[in-house]
Short mmCIF file of C-alpha atoms and ligand atoms in Angstrom, two decimals:
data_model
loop_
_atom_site.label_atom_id
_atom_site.label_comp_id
_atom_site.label_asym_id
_atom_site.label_seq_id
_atom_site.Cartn_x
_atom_site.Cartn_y
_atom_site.Cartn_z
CA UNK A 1 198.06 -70.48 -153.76
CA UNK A 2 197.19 -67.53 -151.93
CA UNK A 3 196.79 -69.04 -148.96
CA UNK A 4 199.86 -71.20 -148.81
CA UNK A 5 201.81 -68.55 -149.29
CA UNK A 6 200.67 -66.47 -146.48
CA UNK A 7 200.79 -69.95 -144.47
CA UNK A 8 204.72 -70.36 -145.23
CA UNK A 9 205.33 -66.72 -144.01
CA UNK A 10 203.54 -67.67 -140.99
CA UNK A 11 201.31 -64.50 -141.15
CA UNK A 12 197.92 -65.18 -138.78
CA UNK A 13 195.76 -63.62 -141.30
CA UNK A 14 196.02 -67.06 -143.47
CA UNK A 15 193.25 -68.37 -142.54
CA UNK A 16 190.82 -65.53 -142.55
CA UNK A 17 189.08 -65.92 -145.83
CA UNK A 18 189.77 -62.77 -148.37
CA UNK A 19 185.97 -61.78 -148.93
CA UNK A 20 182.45 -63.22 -147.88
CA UNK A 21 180.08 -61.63 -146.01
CA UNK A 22 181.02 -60.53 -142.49
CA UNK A 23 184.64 -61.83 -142.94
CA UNK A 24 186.13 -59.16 -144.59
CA UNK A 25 190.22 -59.21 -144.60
CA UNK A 26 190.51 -55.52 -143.36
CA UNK A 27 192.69 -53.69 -146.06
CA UNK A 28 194.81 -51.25 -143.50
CA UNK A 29 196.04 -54.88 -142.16
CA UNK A 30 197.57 -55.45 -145.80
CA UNK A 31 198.62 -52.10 -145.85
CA UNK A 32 200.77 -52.54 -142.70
CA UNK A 33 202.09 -55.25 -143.88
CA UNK A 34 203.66 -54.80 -146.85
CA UNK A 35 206.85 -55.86 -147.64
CA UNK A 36 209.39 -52.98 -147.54
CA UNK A 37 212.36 -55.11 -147.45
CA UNK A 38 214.04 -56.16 -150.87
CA UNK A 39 215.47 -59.24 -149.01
CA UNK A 40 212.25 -60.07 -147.80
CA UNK A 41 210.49 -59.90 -151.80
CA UNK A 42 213.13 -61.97 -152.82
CA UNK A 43 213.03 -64.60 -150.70
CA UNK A 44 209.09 -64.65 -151.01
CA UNK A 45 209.68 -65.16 -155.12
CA UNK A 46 212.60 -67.83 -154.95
CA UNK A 47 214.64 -65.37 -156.41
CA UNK A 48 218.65 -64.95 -155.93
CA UNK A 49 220.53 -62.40 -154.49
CA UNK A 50 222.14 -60.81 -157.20
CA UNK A 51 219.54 -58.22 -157.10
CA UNK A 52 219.91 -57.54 -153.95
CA UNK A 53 222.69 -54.97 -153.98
CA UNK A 54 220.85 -53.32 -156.80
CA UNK A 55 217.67 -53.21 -155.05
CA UNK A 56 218.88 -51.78 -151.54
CA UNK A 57 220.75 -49.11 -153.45
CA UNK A 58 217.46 -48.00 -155.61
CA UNK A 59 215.12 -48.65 -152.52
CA UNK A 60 217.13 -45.77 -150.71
CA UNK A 61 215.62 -43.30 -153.38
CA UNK A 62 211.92 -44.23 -152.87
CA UNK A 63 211.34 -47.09 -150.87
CA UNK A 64 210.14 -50.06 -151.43
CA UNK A 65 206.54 -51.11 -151.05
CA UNK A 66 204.49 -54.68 -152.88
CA UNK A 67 201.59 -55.48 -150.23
CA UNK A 68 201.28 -59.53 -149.99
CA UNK A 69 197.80 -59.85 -151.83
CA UNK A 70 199.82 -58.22 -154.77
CA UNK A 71 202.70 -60.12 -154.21
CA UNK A 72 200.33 -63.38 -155.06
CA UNK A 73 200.07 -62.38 -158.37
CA UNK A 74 203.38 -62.69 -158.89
CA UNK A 75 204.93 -66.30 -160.78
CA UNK A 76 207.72 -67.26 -158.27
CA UNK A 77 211.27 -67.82 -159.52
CA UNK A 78 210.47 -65.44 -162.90
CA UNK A 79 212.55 -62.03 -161.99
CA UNK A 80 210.84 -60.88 -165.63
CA UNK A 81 207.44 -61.24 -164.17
CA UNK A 82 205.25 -58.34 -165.19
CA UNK A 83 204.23 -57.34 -162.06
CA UNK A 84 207.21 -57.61 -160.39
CA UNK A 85 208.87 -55.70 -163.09
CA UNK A 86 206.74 -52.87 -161.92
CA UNK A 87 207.93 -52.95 -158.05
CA UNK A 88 211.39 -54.54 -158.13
CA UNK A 89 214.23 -51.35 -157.44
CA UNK A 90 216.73 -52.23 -159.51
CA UNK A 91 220.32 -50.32 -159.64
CA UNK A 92 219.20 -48.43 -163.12
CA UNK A 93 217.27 -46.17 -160.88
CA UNK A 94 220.26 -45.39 -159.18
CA UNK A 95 221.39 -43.69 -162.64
CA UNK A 96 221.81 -39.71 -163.77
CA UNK A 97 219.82 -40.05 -167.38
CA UNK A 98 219.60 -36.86 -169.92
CA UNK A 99 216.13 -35.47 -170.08
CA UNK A 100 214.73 -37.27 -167.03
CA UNK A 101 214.02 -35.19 -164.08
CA UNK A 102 212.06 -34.92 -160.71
CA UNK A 103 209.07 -32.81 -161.75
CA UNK A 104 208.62 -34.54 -165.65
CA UNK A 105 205.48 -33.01 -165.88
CA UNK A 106 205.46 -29.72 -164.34
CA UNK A 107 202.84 -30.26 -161.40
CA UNK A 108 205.01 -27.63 -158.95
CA UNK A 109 204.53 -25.27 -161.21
CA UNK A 110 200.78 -26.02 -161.90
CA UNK A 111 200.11 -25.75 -158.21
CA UNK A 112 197.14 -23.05 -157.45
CA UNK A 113 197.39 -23.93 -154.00
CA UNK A 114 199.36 -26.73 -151.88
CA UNK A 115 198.50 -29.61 -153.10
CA UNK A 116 196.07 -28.25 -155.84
CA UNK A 117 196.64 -28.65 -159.30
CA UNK A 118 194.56 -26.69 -162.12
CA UNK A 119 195.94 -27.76 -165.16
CA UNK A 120 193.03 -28.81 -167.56
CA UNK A 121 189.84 -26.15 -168.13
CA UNK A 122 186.67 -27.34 -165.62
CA UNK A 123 188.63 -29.65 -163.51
CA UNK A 124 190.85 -29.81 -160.64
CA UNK A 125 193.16 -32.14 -159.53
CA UNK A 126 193.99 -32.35 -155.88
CA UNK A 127 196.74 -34.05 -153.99
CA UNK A 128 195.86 -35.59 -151.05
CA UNK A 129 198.40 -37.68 -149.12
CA UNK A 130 201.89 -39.20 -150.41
CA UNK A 131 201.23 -42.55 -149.02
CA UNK A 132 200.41 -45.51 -151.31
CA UNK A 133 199.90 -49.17 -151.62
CA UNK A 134 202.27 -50.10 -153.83
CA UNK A 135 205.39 -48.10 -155.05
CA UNK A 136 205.67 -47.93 -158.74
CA UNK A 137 209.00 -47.74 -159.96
CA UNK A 138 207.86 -45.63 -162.43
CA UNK A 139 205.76 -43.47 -160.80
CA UNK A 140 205.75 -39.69 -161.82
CA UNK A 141 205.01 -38.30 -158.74
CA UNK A 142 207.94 -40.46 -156.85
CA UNK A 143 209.99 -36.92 -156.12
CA UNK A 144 206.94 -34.69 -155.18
CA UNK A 145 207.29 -32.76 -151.99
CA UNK A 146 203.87 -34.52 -150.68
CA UNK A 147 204.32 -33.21 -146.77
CA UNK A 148 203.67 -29.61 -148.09
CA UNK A 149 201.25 -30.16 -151.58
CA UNK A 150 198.45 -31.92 -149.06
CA UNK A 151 194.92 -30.49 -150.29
CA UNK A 152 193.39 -32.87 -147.59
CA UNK A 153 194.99 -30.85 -144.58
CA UNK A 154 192.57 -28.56 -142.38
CA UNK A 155 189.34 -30.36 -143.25
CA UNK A 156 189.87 -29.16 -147.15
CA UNK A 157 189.64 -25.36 -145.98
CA UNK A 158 191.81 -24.54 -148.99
CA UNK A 159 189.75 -26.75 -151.36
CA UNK A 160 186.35 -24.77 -150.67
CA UNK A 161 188.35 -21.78 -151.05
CA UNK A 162 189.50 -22.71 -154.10
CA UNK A 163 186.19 -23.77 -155.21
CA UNK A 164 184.36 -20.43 -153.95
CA UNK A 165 186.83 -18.79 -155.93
CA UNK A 166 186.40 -20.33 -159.53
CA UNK A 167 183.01 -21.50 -160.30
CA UNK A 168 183.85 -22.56 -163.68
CA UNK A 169 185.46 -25.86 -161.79
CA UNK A 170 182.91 -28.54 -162.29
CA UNK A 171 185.26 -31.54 -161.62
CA UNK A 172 187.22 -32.64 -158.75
CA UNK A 173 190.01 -35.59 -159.07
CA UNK A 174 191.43 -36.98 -156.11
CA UNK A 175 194.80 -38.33 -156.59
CA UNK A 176 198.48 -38.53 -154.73
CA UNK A 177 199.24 -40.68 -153.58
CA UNK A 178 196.63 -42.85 -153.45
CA UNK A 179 193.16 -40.86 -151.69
CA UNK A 180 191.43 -44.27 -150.94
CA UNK A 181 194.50 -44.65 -148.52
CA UNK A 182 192.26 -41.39 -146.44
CA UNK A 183 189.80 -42.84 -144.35
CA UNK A 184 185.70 -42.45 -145.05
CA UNK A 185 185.85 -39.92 -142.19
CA UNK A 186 188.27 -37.46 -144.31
CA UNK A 187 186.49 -38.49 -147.26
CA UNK A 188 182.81 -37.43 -146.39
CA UNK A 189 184.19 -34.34 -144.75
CA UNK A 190 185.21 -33.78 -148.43
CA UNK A 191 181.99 -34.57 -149.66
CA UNK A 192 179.88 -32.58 -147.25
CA UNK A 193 181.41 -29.14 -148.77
CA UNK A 194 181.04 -30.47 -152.39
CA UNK A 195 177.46 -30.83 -151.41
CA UNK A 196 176.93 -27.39 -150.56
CA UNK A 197 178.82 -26.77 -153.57
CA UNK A 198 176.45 -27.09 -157.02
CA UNK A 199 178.96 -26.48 -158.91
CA UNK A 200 180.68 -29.51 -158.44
CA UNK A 201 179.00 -31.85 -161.36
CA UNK A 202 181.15 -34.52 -160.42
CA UNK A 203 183.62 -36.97 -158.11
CA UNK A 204 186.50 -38.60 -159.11
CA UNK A 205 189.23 -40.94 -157.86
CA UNK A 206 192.30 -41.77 -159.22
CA UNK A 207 193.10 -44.99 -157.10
CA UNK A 208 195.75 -48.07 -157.71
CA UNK A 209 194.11 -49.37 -153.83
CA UNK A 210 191.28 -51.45 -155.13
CA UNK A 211 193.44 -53.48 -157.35
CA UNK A 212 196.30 -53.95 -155.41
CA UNK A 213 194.36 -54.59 -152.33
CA UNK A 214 190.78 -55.25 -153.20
CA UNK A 215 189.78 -56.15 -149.33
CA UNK A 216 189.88 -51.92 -149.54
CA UNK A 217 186.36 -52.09 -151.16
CA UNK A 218 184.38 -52.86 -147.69
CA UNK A 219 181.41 -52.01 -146.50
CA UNK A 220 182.74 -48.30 -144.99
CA UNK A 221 184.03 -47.44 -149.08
CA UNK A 222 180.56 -48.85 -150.16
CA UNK A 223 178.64 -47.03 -147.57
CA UNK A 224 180.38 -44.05 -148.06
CA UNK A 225 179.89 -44.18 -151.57
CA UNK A 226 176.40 -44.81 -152.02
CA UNK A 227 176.35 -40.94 -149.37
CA UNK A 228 177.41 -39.28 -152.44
CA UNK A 229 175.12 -36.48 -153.98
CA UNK A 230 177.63 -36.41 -157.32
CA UNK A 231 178.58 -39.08 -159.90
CA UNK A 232 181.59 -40.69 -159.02
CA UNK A 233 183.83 -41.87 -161.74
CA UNK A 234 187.00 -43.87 -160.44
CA UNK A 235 189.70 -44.75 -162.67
CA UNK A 236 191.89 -47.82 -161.37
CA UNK A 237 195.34 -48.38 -162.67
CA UNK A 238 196.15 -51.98 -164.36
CA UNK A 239 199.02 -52.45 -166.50
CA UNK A 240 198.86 -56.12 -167.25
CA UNK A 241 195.93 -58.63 -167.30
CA UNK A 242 197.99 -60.29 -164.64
CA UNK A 243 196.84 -58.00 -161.93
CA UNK A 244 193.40 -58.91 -162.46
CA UNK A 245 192.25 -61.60 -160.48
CA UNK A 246 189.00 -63.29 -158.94
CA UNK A 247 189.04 -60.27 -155.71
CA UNK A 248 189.73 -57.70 -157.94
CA UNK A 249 186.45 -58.75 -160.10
CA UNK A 250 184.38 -58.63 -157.00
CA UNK A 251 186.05 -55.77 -156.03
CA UNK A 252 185.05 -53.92 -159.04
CA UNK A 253 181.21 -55.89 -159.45
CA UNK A 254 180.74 -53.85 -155.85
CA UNK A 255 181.58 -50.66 -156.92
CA UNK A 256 179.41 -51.15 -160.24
CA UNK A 257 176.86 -51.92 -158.11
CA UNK A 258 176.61 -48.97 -155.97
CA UNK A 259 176.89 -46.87 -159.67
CA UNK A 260 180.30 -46.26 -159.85
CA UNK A 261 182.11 -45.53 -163.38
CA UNK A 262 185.05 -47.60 -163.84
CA UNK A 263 187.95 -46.79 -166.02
CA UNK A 264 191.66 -48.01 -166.48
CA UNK A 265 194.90 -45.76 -166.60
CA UNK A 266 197.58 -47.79 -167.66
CA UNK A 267 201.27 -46.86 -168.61
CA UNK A 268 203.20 -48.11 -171.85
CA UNK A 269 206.44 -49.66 -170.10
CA UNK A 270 209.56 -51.75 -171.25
CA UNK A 271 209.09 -55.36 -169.95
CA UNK A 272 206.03 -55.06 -168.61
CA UNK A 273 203.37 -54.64 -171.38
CA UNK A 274 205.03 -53.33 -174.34
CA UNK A 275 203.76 -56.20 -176.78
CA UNK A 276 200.08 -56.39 -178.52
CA UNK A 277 199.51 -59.33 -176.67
CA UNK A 278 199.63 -57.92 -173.91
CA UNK A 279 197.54 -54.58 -174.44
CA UNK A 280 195.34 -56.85 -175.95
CA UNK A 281 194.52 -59.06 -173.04
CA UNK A 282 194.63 -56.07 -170.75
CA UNK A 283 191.64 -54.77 -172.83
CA UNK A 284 190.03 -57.70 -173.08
CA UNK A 285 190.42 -58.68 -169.58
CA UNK A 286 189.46 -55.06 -168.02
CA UNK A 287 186.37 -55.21 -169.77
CA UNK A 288 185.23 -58.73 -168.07
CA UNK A 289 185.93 -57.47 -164.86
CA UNK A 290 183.69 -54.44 -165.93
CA UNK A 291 186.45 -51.53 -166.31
CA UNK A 292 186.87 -49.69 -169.48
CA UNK A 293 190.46 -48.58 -170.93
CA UNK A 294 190.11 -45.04 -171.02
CA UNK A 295 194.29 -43.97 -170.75
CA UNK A 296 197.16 -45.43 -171.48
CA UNK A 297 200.27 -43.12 -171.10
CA UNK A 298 203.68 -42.70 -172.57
CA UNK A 299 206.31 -43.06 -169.92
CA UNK A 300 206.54 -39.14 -167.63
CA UNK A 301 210.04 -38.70 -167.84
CA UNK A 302 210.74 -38.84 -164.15
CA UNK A 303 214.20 -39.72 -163.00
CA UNK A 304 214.99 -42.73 -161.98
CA UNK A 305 212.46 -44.29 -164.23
CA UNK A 306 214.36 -44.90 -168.04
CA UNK A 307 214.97 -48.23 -168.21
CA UNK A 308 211.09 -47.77 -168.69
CA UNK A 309 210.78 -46.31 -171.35
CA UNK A 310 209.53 -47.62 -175.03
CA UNK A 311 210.62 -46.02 -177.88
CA UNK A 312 208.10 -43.71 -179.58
CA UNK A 313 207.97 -44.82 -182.90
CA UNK A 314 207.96 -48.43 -180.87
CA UNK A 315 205.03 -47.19 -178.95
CA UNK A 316 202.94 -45.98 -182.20
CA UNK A 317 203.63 -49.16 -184.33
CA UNK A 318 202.47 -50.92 -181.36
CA UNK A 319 199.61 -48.90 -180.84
CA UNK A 320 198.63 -49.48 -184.74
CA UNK A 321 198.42 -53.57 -184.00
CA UNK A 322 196.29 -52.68 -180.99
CA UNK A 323 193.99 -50.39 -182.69
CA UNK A 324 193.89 -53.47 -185.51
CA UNK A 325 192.80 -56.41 -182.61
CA UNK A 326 190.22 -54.84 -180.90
CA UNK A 327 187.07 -53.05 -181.01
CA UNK A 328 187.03 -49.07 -180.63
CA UNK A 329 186.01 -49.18 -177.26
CA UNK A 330 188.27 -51.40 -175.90
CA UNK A 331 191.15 -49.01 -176.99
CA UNK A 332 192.87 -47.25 -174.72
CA UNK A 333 193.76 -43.56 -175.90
CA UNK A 334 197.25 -43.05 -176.23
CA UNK A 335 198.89 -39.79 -174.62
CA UNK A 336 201.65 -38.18 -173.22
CA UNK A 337 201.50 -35.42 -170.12
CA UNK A 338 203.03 -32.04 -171.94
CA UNK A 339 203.43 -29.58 -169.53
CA UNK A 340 201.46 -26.52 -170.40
CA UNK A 341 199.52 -28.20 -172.83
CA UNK A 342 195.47 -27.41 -172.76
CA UNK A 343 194.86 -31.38 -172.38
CA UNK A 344 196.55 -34.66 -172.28
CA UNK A 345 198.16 -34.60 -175.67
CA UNK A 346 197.19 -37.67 -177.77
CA UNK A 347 199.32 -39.49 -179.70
CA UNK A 348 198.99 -40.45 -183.65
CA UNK A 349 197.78 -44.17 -184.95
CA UNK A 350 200.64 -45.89 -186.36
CA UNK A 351 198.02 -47.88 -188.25
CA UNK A 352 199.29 -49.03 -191.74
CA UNK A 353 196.89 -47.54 -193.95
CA UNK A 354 195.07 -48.76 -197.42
CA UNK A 355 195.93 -46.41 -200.99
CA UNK A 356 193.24 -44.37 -201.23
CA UNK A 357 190.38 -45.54 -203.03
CA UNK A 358 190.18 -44.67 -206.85
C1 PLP B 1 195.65 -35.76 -166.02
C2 PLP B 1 195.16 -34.61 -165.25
C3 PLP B 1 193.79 -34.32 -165.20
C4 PLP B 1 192.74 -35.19 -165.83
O1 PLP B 1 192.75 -35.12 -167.21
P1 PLP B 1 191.55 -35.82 -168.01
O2 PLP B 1 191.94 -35.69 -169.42
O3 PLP B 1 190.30 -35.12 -167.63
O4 PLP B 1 191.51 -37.24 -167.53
C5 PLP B 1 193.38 -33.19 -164.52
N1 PLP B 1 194.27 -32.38 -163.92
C6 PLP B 1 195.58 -32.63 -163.94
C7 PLP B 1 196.51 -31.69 -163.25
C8 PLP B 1 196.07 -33.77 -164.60
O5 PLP B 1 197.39 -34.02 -164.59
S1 SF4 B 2 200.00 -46.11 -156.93
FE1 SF4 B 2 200.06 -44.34 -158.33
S2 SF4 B 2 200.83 -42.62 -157.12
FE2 SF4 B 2 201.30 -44.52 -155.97
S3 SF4 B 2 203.39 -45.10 -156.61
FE3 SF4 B 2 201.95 -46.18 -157.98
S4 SF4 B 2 201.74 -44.81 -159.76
FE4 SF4 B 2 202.60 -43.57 -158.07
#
């Protein structure tokens, strides 16, 4: 299916195999060519052009962005697909909503330095480049003034600062963006000053890359990751078993192999996975491709983003029937981003509960 489709668009790249030793589909070509065109996604899905309008006019606000192996994932002809649901600009976007703003969180303010962000006690979260794979229509960080809040600028002169300054910091985070979009070179230079560093106990990366384009776990990621002194711990972002298919599962048994911790962020969204079906297979399916659900978040209130959002009494009944269907450590922990708050603020079970016994 894959490769027909790539055939009928008359991209070259068809009939270079997506993985197998040697042959290795080269990621930055799927991130150059990405579809950025709402036209262009909906003729590649069958669909019709009344979205188009809608789409152009939300696309002007933050662009859009589905690279093709993603795309393949998608059911043609089905504008309700989940995973187009998650990249489709669609005129709501386009709307002024109550309550939903460009900095939902409060990251600006939470900024020790460009681009670094000490919220939590004994770890730091950095922000290292704007660009992405994908665009998420929901995506908290889609208004953040990335060009100035780079940590990754001047060889990470301000990180080591940073670091020199506050030994209590044990943890560093690399998000954005997306910091597997940085190349290995900007990624060992990183590395290098952790290493002189001791108190840095350990790595991690906040990355959608591997799952939207798994060709981005080659042999330069691999290499550079078996180079690291530190534990790294990488938490992927899946919202819907959908996204998980056969290169994504070799994707992830390579970085398991080179002793990489894998966890799942996932956001609670409208149309996309707000059923227990569907958190339930996301569970069960992470876990056979060797991830664990460690978050699943409550929409940020980030403008633009509403038509997102599930109810939060919704979201807790829901979150009972999940807790109900699967073992404890396939559950995700549900939380919402406060700003100010000490930690990511969980959220109740909405479990029905036994009477007491007598
Ligand atoms: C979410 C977040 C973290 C990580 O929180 P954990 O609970 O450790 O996963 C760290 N720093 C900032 C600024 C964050 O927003
Ligand atoms: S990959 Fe992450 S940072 Fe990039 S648009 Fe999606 S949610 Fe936002």
């Amino acid at each position: 299916m894959v490769l027909a489709f790539w055939r009928a668009t008359g991209d070259s790249a068809a009939m270079i195999p997506k993985t197998g030793p040697g042959r290795q589909r080269s990621w930055r070509d799927d991130m150059a060519g990405a579809i950025t065109d709402p036209k262009q996604l909906l003729a590649a899905l069958d669909l019709g052009r009344e979205w188009l309008e809608g789409a152009r006019a939300a696309a002007a606000l933050f662009p859009l962005r589905v690279p093709h192996p993603y795309l393949a994932r998608m059911r043609k002809g089905c504008v309700d697909d989940p995973l187009l649901r998650q990249v489709l600009p669609l005129y709501a976007e386009t709307c002024t909503v109550a309550g939903y703003g460009p900095d939902p969180v409060g990251d600006l303010r939470a900024q020790a330095a460009p681009g670094i962000l000490q919220k939590y006690d004994g770890r730091t979260l950095l922000t290292t480049t704007g660009a992405c794979a994908v665009h998420c229509r929901y995506c908290f960080r889609r208004h953040f003034p990335y060009a100035e809040a780079n940590a990754a600028r001047d060889g990470w002169k301000a990180v080591f600062e940073y670091l020199d300054r506050n030994p209590d910091v044990h943890e560093l985070i690399l998000s954005g963006g997306d910091p597997l979009t940085l190349g290995e070179d900007r990624l060992a230079q990183l590395v290098r000053g952790l290493s002189e560093r001791p108190q840095v106990r350990r790595l991690r990366l906040h990355t959608r890359l591997p799952i939207v384009i798994p060709a981005r776990v080659d042999d330069a990621l691999l290499a550079w990751i078996r180079s690291i002194p530190l534990p790294l711990v990488m938490v992927v972002h899946v919202n819907h078993a959908q996204e998980i298919d056969e290169a994504v599962c070799v994707a992830m048994q390579r970085l398991r192999a080179v002793g990489v911790t894998l966890l799942n962020q996932a956001v609670l969204l409208a149309g996309v996975n707000d059923s227990v079906t569907a958190q339930v297979q996301l569970s069960e399916t992470l876990f056979a491709a060797g991830i664990l659900p460690y978050y699943l978040h409550v929409l940020d209130p980030v403008a633009g983003a509403s038509h997102f959002a599930v109810p939060i009494e919704r979201a807790l009944a829901l979150f009972g029937d999940v807790e109900g269907s699967l073992p404890g450590y396939l559950v995700p922990r549900l939380v919402q981003e406060l700003a100010g708050a000490p930690a990511k603020v969980r959220l109740g079970s909405g479990m029905t509960l036994p009477n007491p016994v007598q």
